[in-house]
Every structure is written in structure tokens, then in C-alpha cells.
Short mmCIF file of C-alpha atoms and ligand atoms in Angstrom, two decimals:
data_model
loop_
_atom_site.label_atom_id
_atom_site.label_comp_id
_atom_site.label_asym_id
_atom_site.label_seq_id
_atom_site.Cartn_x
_atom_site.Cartn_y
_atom_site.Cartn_z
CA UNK A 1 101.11 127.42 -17.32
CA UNK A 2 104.09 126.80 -19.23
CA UNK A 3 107.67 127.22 -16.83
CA UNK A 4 109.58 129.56 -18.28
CA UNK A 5 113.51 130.03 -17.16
CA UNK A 6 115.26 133.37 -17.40
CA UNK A 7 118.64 133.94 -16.91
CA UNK A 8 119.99 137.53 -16.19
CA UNK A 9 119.83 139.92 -13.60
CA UNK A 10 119.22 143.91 -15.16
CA UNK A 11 117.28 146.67 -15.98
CA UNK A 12 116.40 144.18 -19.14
CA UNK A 13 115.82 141.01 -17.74
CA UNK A 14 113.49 143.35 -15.07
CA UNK A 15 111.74 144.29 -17.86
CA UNK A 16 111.42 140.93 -19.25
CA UNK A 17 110.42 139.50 -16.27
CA UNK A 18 107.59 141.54 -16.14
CA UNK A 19 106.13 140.56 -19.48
CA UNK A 20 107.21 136.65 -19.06
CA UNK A 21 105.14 136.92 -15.63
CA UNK A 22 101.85 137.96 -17.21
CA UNK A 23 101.81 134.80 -19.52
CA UNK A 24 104.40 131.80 -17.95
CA UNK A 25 105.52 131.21 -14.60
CA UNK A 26 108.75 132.60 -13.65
CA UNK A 27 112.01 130.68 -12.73
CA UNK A 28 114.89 132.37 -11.85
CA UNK A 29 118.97 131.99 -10.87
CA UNK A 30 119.84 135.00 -9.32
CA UNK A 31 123.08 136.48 -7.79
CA UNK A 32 121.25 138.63 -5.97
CA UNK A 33 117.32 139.67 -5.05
CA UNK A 34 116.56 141.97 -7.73
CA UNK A 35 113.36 143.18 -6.60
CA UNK A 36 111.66 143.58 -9.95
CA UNK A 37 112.60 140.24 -10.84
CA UNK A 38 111.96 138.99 -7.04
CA UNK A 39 108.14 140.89 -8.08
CA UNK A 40 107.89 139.39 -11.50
CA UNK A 41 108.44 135.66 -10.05
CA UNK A 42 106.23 136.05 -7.24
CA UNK A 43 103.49 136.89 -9.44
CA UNK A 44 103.67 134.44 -11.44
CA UNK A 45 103.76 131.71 -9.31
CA UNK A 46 106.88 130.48 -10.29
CA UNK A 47 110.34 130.39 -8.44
CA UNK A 48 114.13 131.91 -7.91
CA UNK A 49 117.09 130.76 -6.49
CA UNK A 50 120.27 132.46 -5.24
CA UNK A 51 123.18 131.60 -6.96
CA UNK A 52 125.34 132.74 -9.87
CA UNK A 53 123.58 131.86 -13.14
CA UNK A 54 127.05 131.12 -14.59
CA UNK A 55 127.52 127.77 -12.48
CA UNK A 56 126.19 125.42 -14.95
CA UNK A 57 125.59 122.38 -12.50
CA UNK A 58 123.50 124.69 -10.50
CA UNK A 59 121.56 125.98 -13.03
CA UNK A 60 121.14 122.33 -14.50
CA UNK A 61 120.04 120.96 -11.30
CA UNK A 62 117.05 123.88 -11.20
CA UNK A 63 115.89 123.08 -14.75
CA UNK A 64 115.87 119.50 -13.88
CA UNK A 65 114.24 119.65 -10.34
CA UNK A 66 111.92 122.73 -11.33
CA UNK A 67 110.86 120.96 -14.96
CA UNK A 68 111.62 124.35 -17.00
CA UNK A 69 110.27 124.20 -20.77
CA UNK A 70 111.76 127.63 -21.89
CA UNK A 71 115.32 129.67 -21.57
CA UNK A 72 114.77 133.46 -22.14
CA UNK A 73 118.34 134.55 -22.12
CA UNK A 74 119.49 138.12 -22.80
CA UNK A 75 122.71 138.66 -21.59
CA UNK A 76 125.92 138.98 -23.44
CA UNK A 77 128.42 137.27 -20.75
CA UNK A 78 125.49 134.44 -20.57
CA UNK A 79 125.14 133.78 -24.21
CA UNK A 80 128.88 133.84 -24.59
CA UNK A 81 129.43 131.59 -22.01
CA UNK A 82 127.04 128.65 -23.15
CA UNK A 83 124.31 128.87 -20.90
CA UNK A 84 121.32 128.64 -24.16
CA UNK A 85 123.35 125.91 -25.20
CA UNK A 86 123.34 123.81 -21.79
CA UNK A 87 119.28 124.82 -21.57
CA UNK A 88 119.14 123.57 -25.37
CA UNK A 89 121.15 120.39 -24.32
CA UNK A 90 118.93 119.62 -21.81
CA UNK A 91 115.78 119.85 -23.75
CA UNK A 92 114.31 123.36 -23.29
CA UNK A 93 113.29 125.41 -26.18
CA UNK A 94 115.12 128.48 -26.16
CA UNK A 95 114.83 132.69 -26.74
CA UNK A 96 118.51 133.35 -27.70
CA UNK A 97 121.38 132.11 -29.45
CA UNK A 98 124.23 129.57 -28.89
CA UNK A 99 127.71 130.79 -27.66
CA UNK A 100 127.94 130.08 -31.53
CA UNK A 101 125.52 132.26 -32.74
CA UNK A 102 126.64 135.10 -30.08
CA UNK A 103 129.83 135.07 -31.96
CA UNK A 104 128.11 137.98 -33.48
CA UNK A 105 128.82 140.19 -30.39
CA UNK A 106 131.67 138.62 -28.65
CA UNK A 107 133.98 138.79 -31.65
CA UNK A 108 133.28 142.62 -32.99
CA UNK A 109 136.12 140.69 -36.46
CA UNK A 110 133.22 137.85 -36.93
CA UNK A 111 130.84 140.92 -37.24
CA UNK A 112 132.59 142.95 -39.77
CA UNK A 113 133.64 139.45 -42.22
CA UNK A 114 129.74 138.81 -42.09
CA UNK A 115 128.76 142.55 -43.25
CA UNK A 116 131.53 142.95 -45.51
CA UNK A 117 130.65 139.45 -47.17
CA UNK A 118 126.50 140.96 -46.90
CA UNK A 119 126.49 144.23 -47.42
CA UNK A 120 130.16 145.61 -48.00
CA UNK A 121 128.84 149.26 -48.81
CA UNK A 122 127.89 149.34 -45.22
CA UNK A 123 130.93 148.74 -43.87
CA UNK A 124 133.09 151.65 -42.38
CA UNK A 125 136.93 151.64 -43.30
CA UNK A 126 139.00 149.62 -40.94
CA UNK A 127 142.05 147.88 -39.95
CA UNK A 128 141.75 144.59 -38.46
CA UNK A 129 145.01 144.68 -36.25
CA UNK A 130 146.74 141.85 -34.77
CA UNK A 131 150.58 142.56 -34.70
CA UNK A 132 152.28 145.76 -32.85
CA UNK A 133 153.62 146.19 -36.65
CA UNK A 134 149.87 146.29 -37.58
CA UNK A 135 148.90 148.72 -36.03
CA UNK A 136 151.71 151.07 -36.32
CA UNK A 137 150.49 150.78 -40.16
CA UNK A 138 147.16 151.62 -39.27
CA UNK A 139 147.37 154.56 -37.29
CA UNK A 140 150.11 155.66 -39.14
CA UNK A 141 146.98 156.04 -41.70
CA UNK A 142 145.83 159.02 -39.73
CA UNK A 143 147.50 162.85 -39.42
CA UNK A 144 145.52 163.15 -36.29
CA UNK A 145 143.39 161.51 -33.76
CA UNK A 146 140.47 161.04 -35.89
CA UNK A 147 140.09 157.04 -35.47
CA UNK A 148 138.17 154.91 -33.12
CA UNK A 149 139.20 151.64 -31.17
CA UNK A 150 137.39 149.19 -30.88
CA UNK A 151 138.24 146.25 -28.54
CA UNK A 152 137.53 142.43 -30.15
CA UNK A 153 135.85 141.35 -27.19
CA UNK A 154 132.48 142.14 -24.50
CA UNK A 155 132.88 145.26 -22.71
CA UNK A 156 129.75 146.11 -21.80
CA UNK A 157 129.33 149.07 -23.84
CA UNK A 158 132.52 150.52 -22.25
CA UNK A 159 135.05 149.61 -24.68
CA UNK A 160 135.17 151.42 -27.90
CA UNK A 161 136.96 154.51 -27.56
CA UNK A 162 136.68 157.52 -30.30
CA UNK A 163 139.29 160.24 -31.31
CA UNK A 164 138.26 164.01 -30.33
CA UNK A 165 135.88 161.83 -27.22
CA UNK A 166 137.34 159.49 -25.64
CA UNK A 167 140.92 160.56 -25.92
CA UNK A 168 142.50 164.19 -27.50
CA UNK A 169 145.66 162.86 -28.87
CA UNK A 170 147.07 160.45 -32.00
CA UNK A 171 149.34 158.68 -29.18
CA UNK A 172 146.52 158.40 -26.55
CA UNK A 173 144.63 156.20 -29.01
CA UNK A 174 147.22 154.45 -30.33
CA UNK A 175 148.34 153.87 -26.26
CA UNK A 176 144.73 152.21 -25.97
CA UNK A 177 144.67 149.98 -28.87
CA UNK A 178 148.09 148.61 -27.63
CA UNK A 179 146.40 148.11 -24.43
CA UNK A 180 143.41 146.40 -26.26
CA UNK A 181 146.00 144.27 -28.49
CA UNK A 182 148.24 142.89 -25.51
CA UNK A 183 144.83 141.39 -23.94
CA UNK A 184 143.39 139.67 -26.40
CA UNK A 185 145.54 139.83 -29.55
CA UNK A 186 143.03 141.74 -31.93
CA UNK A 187 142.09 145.14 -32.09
CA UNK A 188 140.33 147.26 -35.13
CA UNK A 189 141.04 150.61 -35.66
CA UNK A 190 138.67 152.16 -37.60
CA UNK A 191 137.74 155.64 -39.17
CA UNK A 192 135.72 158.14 -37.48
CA UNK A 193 132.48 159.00 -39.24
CA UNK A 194 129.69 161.44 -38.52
CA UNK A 195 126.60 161.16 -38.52
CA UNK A 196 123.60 160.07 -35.97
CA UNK A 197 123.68 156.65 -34.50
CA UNK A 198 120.25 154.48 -33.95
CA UNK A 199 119.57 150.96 -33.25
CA UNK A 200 117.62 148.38 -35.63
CA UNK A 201 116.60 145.77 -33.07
CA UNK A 202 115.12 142.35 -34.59
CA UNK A 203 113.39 139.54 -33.22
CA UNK A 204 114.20 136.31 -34.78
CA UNK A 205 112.64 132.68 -34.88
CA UNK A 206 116.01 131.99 -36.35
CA UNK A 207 114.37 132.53 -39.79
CA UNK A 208 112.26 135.13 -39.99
CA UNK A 209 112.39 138.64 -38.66
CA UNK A 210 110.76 141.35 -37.36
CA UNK A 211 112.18 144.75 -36.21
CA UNK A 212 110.96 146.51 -33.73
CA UNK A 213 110.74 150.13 -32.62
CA UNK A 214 113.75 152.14 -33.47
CA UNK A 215 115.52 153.49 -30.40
CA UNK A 216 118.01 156.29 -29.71
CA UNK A 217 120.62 155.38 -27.06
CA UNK A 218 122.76 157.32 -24.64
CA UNK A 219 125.85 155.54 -24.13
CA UNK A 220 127.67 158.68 -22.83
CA UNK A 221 127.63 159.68 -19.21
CA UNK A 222 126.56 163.48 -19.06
CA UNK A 223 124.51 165.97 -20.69
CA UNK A 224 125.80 166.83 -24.12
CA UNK A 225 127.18 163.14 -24.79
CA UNK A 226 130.52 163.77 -23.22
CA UNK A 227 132.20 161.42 -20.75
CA UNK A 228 133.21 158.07 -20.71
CA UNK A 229 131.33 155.28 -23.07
CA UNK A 230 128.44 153.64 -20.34
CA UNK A 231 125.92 150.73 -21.09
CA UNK A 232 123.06 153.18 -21.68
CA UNK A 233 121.95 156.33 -19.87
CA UNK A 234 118.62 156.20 -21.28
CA UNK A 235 116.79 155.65 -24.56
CA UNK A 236 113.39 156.67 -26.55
CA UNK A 237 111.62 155.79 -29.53
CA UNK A 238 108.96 157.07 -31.73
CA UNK A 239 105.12 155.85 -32.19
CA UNK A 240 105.93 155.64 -35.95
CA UNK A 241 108.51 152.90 -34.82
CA UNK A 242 111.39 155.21 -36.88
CA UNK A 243 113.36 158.29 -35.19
CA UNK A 244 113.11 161.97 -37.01
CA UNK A 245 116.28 161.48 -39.13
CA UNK A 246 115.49 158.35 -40.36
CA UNK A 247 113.28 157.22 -43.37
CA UNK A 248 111.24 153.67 -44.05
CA UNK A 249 113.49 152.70 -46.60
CA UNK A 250 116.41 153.46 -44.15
CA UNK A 251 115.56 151.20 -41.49
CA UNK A 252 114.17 148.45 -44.71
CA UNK A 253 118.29 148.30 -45.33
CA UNK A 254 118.89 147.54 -42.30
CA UNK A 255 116.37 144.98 -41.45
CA UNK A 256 117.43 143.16 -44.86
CA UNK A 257 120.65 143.23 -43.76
CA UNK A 258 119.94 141.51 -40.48
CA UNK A 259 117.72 138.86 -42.34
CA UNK A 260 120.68 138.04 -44.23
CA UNK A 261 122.26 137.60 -41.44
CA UNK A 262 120.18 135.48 -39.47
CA UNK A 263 120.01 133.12 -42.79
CA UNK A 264 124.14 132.98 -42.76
CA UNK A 265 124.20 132.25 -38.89
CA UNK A 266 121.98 129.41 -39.02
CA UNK A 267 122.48 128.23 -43.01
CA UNK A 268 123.64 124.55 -40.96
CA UNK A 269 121.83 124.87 -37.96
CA UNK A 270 119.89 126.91 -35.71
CA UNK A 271 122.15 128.98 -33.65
CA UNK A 272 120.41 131.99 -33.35
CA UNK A 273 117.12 132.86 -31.91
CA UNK A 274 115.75 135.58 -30.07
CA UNK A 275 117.48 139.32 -30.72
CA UNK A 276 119.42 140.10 -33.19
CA UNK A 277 120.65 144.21 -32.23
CA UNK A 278 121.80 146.37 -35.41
CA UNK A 279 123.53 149.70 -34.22
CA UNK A 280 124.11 151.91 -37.64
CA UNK A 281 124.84 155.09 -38.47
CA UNK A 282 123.34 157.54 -40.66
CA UNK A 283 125.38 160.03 -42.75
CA UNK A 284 125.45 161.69 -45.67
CA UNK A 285 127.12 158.72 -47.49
CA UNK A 286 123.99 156.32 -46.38
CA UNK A 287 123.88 154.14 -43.69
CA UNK A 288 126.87 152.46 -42.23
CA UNK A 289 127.22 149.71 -39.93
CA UNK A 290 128.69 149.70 -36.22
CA UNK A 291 128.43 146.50 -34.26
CA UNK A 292 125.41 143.50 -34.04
CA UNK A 293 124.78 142.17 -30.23
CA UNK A 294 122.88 139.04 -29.56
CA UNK A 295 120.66 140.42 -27.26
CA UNK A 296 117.62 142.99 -26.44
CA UNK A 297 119.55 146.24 -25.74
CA UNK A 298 119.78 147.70 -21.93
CA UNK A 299 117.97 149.78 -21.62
CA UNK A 300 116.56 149.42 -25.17
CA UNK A 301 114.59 146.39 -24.01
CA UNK A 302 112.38 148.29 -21.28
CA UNK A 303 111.24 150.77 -24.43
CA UNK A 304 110.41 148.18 -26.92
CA UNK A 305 108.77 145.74 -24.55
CA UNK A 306 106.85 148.45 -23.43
CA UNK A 307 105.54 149.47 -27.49
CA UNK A 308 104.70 145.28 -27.65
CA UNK A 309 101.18 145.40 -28.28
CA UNK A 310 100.96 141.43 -28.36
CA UNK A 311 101.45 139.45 -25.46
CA UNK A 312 105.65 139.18 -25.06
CA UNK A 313 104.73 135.36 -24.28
CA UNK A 314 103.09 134.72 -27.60
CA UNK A 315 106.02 136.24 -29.36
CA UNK A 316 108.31 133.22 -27.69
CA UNK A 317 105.77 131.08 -28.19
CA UNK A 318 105.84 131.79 -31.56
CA UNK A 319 109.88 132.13 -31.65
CA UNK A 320 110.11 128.90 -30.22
CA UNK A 321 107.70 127.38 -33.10
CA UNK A 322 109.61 129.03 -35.47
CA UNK A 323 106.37 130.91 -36.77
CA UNK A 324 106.96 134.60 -35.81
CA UNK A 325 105.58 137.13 -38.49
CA UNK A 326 104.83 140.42 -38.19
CA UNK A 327 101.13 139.71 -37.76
CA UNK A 328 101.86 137.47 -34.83
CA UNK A 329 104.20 140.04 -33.53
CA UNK A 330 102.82 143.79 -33.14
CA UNK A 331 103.73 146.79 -31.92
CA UNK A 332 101.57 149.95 -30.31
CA UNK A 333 101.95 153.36 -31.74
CA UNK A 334 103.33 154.79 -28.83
CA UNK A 335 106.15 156.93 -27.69
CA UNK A 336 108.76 154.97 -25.31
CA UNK A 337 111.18 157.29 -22.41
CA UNK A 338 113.78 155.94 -20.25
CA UNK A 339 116.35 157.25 -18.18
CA UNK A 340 118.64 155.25 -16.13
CA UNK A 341 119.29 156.24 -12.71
CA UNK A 342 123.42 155.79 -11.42
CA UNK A 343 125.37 156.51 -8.30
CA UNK A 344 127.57 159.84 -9.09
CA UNK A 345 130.79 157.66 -9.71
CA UNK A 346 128.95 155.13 -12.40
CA UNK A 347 131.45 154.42 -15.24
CA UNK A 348 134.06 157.39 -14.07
CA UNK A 349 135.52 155.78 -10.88
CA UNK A 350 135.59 151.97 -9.55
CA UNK A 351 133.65 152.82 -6.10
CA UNK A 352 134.25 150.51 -3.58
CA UNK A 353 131.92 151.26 -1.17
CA UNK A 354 127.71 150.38 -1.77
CA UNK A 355 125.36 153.14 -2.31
CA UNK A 356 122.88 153.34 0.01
CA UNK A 357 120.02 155.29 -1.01
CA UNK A 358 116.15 155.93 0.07
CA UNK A 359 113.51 155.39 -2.57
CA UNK A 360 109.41 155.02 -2.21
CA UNK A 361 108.86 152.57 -5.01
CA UNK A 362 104.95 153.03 -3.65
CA UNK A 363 105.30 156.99 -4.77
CA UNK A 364 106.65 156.31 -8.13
CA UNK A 365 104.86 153.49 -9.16
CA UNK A 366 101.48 155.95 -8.14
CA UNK A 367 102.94 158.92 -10.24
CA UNK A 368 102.43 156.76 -13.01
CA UNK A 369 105.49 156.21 -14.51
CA UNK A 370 107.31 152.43 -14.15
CA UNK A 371 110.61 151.16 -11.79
CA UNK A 372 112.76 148.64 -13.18
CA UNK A 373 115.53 147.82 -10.86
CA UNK A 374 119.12 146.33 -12.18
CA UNK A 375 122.24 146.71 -9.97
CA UNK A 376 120.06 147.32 -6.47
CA UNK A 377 118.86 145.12 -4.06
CA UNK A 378 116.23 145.95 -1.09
CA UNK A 379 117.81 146.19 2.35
CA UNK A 380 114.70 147.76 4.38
CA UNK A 381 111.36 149.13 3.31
CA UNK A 382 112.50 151.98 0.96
CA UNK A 383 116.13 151.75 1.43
CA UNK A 384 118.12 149.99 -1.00
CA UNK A 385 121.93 149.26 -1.45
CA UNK A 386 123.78 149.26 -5.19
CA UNK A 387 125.48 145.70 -5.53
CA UNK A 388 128.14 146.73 -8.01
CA UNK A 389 129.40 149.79 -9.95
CA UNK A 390 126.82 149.15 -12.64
CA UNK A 391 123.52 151.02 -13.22
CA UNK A 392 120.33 151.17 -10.26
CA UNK A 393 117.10 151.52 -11.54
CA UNK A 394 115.17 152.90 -14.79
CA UNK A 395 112.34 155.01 -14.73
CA UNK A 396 110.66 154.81 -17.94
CA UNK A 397 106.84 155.43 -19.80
CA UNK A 398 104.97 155.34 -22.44
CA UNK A 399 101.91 157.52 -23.99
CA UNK A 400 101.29 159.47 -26.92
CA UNK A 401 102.48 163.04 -25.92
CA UNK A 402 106.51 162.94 -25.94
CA UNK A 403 106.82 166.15 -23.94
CA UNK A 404 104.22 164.74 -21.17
CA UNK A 405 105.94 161.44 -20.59
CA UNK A 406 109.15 163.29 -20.53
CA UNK A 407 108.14 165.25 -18.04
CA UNK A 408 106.78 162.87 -16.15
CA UNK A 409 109.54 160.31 -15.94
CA UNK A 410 111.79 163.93 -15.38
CA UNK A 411 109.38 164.98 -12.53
CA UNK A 412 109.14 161.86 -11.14
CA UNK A 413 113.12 161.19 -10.72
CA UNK A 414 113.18 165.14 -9.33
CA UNK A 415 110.79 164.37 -6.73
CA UNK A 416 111.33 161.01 -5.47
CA UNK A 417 115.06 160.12 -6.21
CA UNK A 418 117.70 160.23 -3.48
CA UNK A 419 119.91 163.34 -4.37
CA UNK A 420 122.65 160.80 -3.33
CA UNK A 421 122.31 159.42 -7.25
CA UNK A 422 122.21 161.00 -10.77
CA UNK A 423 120.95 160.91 -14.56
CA UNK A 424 121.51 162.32 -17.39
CA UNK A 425 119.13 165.49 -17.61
CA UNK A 426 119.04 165.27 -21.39
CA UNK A 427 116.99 161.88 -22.24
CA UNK A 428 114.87 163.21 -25.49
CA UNK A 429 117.18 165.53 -27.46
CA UNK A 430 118.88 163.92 -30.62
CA UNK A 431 122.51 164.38 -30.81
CA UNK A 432 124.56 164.31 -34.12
CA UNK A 433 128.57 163.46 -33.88
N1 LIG B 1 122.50 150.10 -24.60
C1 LIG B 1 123.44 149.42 -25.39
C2 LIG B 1 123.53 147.96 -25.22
O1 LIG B 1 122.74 147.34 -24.54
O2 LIG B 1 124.44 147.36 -25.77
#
């Protein structure tokens, strides 16, 4: 069996895990026992160590004394920081792009020079502000507080901020793009738009492409989208692989555009493999773009891996051939659910103490729905402890009912989960802004 490495320690990589361990054995760098992943590897016969997978000479010294083929990485600090290239440099093939080809995510200005040279009438109106002179111009641009800011940088899904949202006044936002410009020197200010927001997520040989499953995110923290910006909350998608607002030819715009894009990444070499992640916008001027990330979505990736009707191995197999096509590479008709379970301060307040919370993984697993953990690690049989402010677990399903699996991943959470924690009670319902 081929030894596969990933790097990454989430709801996503759980979920990856999972499908790498039914095909490869599993190696692993981990900070901390994530029990899915801790599961996953076990299975498979393969192996984890603890250790941060952002110390290069330890994560050399595993590929070189385990004999790893493959690098599945799906994390944005990860791919930023090089770790595809030190797993490319050292002979692996590899699921994910260069700190090159991440460039995509980690510089939100290298995104919108790409669109605009690609596909300009996607491109929302925006100042690309790198003096304090700059962006008095640009927000003097607006009689009210109608913009949005987004940082240049990663920010895990916690850094753009919009007018009317995420602040109620013309000198709040323009407080917060100073803020944004003094750290790293770039900022864009941008217009706000409405419409409804959906991701295009591609998988990529680093030549061709095929999307996958539309999803519908959740990136704010309570019911009715309010609250601060958060990695995810939850996330669905349809059987028909669109979402009810969306049409074929739609989500055909957008996948062109990301083939174009994977061409211009890699016109001199091959930089990017793996996931290319569209987020758009529809409204009623057509589709317009928001960001690319490099990466599977969290938790987008526990939906779509869960629609994969071919073996998630083959598809690398294939990626690292550089023969993926959409008859290699097929997806169920299915419905996807997935809510994200948090402690009560997630994304509002930096908590310093753990969370400590029961949970019968036995119970849930047997109500038929599926646990994948992220930021918790195991301390006793059904106690577990958080091990940062970041998201716990997902509970998620699949089937052909929507209304079924959403009330079974909903009745599932009610019964089981420690009233210590908390979710958004709204997974399903499609919001327009
Ligand atoms: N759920 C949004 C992201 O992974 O970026």
C-alpha cells in the first residue's frame, strides 16, 4: 500500500484522513492527538508523530525514515509556509500547491490582478490601498459605511470585515483598514454588493479540472448570519451538485474561470495541484468574484468528500499522474449537512481556559450520523478537552431526504452534545445579504 503523508490537523484533514485511510496508509505530524486522525492512521496501518508539522527538519526526518510517496496538504498556514514544496523537494508527489501557487490565498492583491487580467467583468469595484493617503481616497468614495475590508493576508476566515455587519459606522471601517494597513502595508477596500454567496470548489491535476459539489457556507457565528466572521459554522450542498439560486451555466463561469486560472498559475511550471476554492457571488448583475483559497474548504471538505462516489485515493492517484477527468473523478447524487460544534466563546472572546466537555462518540456514531473532530483532543473515555479557541467537532450526513438528514445531524447534537458547547441552529436555510 502506497504511504501517504498528510499534513494538517482539522475538521478537514479529519475528513481526509478518513478517505486516505480506506486506500493508503496513513502518516501523520501532529501537534496534538486528534482522535479522528489518531482513528484514520490506526486503520490504516500507517503512523503519526507528535510534533508541529511546521518544523521542517522534523517533518523531513519522518518522510525520510517512514519512506512517504505522497503529501496531501490542505492547510492554508502549511501551503504558505512551504511545506508541499519541502515534500516536493524531497521527492514525494504531491496533493496541493507550492507556497507559490498558494499565492492565490495568501495575497487576497495576487487574486484580484489574476481575475481582473481573466475575467474583469467578475471583478467587484475596489481600491487596492497601500498609503494612509490611499485610503483616505478610497473611503472618501463612500457617503456611508457601505464598503468591506479586506485584509491582504491569511486570517482564517476572520478577517474581512463588511459595512452594516461587521461594523455600523464610516469611521469604524475606515479605523479597521488602518489597523489592517499598519500590519502588513496593503489593504483593499472594496464595495459592498448583494447578493447570495456560494463556493465553486475544483480539483486540479494542475491542468485539468473538475468541480465538485456546490456548497453553502456559514461563516457567521449565530442564527440569522450575524456576529463576527468564523471559519465555517456549517455547510450543505445539493444532490444536483448546484444550490437553488444557482443555474448550470452559472457555476460553467465559474469553473472556466478557475481553469484559466490553473493554466496561468502553472503556464512555467507546476505550482498548483490539488484544490483550487472559488467563493462568488450571485446578484442581479451576474456573478462576481470574492476570494480563491488553495485548499478544500473547512468544513466544505467533510460535505464534498462525503458526495465522492470514487475512491478519494484514486482521485490523487490520478492528480498525481496528472490524468484527472471527470470520468475518473465522480460524484454521488446526494445531499451533504454539516454543522460545526464550538465552545460558547468561539470567535467572540479569546478564552483562556480549555473546554472540557463529555461526549459518547459510541452514541453518535450509532445514531447514524458521522464525528469529525478538529480543535479536541481525548483526555478520558468520553471526556475531551478543546486545545485552542478554534472549532471542536462536526457532525455531518449524507442521504437523499434534506429534511431527514437535517434532522438527524440536529437531533443528534440535541441529544448527545454537552450543553457546555453550541451551534448554529440554522444549518439548511439560504440567506441572501
Ligand atoms: N469555510 C471557509 C474556508 O474554509 O475558508
Amino acid at each position: 500500500m502506497k504511504k501517504c503523508l498528510l499534513l494538517g490537523n482539522g475538521g478537514r484533514e479529519a475528513v481526509i484522513a478518513e478517505y486516505i485511510s480506506k486506500g493508503f496508509s496513513l502518516y501523520s505530524v501532529l501537534p496534538y492527538e486528534n482522535p479522528s486522525i489518531v482513528e484514520a492512521v490506526k486503520n490504516s496501518g500507517g503512523k503519526y508523530i507528535i510534533g508541529s508539522p511546521f518544523d521542517k527538519e522534523l517533518v523531513k526526518n519522518f518522510i525520510e525514515e517512514e519512506k512517504l510517496e505522497i503529501c496531501v496538504v490542505s492547510s492554508d498556514n502549511l501551503l504558505q509556509d512551504g511545506l508541499i514544496d519541502l515534500a516536493k523537494s524531497l521527492g514525494l508527489k504531491v496533493f496541493g500547491p507550492t507556497s507559490k501557487g498558494a499565492k492565490v490565498e495568501w495575497s487576497k492583491t495576487y487574486a484580484l490582478e489574476i481575475v481582473n487580467k481573466l475575467a474583469p467583468e467578475v471583478i467587484i469595484k475596489n481600491y487596492n490601498v497601500k498609503t494612509i493617503e490611499e485610503l483616505n481616497e478610497a473611503i472618501s468614495k463612500y457617503k456611508d459605511e457601505n464598503f468591506v475590508i479586506k485584509p491582504e493576508g491569511l486570517t482564517g476566515g476572520k478577517g474581512v470585515k463588511v459595512g452594516g455587519v461587521h461594523f455600523s459606522t464610516k469611521e469604524e471601517g475606515y479605523e479597521y483598514a488602518k489597523s489592517c494597513l499598519e500590519e502588513s502595508g496593503t489593504v483593499i477596500v472594496q464595495d459592498k454588493i448583494e447578493g447570495s454567496e456560494f463556493t465553486v470548489m475544483c480539483l486540479t491535476d494542475g491542468k485539468n479540472v473538475v468541480p465538485m459539489p456546490i456548497t453553502f457556507d456559514y461563516p457567521y457565528r449565530y442564527e440569522e448570519d450575524k456576529g463576527p466572521g468564523t471559519g465555517g459554522m456549517g455547510c450543505m450542498s445539493y444532490p444536483n451538485g448546484l444550490l437553488p439560486f444557482l443555474t448550470k451555466e452559472d457555476v460553467d463561469a465559474c469553473a472556466e474561470l478557475m481553469q484559466k486560472t490553473i493554466c496561468y498559475l502553472n503556464k512555467d511550471n507546476i505550482e498548483f495541484t490539488g484544490v483550487l476554492y472559488g467563493g462568488f457571488f450571485k446578484t442581479k448583475d451576474g456573478i462576481k468574484f470574492i476570494e480563491f483559497n488553495a485548499r478544500f474548504g473547512d468544513p466544505e471538505a467533510i460535505n464534498v468528500l462525503n458526495a465522492l462516489e470514487t475512491p478519494f485515493t484514486e482521485v490523487i492517484e490520478n492528480i498525481i499522474n496528472g490524468t484527472l477527468t471527470k470520468e475518473n473523478c465522480k460524484f454521488k447524487t446526494t445531499y451533504t449537512f454539516t454543522v460545526y460544534v464550538v465552545s460558547k466563546d468561539y470567535a467572540v472572546k479569546a478564552n483562556k481556559e480549555a473546554t472540557i466537555f463529555k461526549l459518547d462518540e459510541k452514541e453518535i456514531k450509532n445514531a447514524g450520523v458521522k464525528i469529525y473532530f478538529a480543535n479536541a483532543k481525548k483526555i478520558e473515555e468520553n471526556t475531551y478537552t478543546s486545545v485552542s479557541n478554534s472549532r471542536l467537532f462536526a457532525i455531518a450526513t449524507s442521504g437523499e431526504n434534506f429534511e431527514e438528514i437535517r434532522q438527524k445531524v440536529y437531533d443528534t447534537i440535541e441529544k448527545n452534545v454537552d450543553k457546555i458547547l453550541d451551534y448554529r441552529k440554522d444549518i439548511g436555510k439560504i440567506y441572501v445579504h
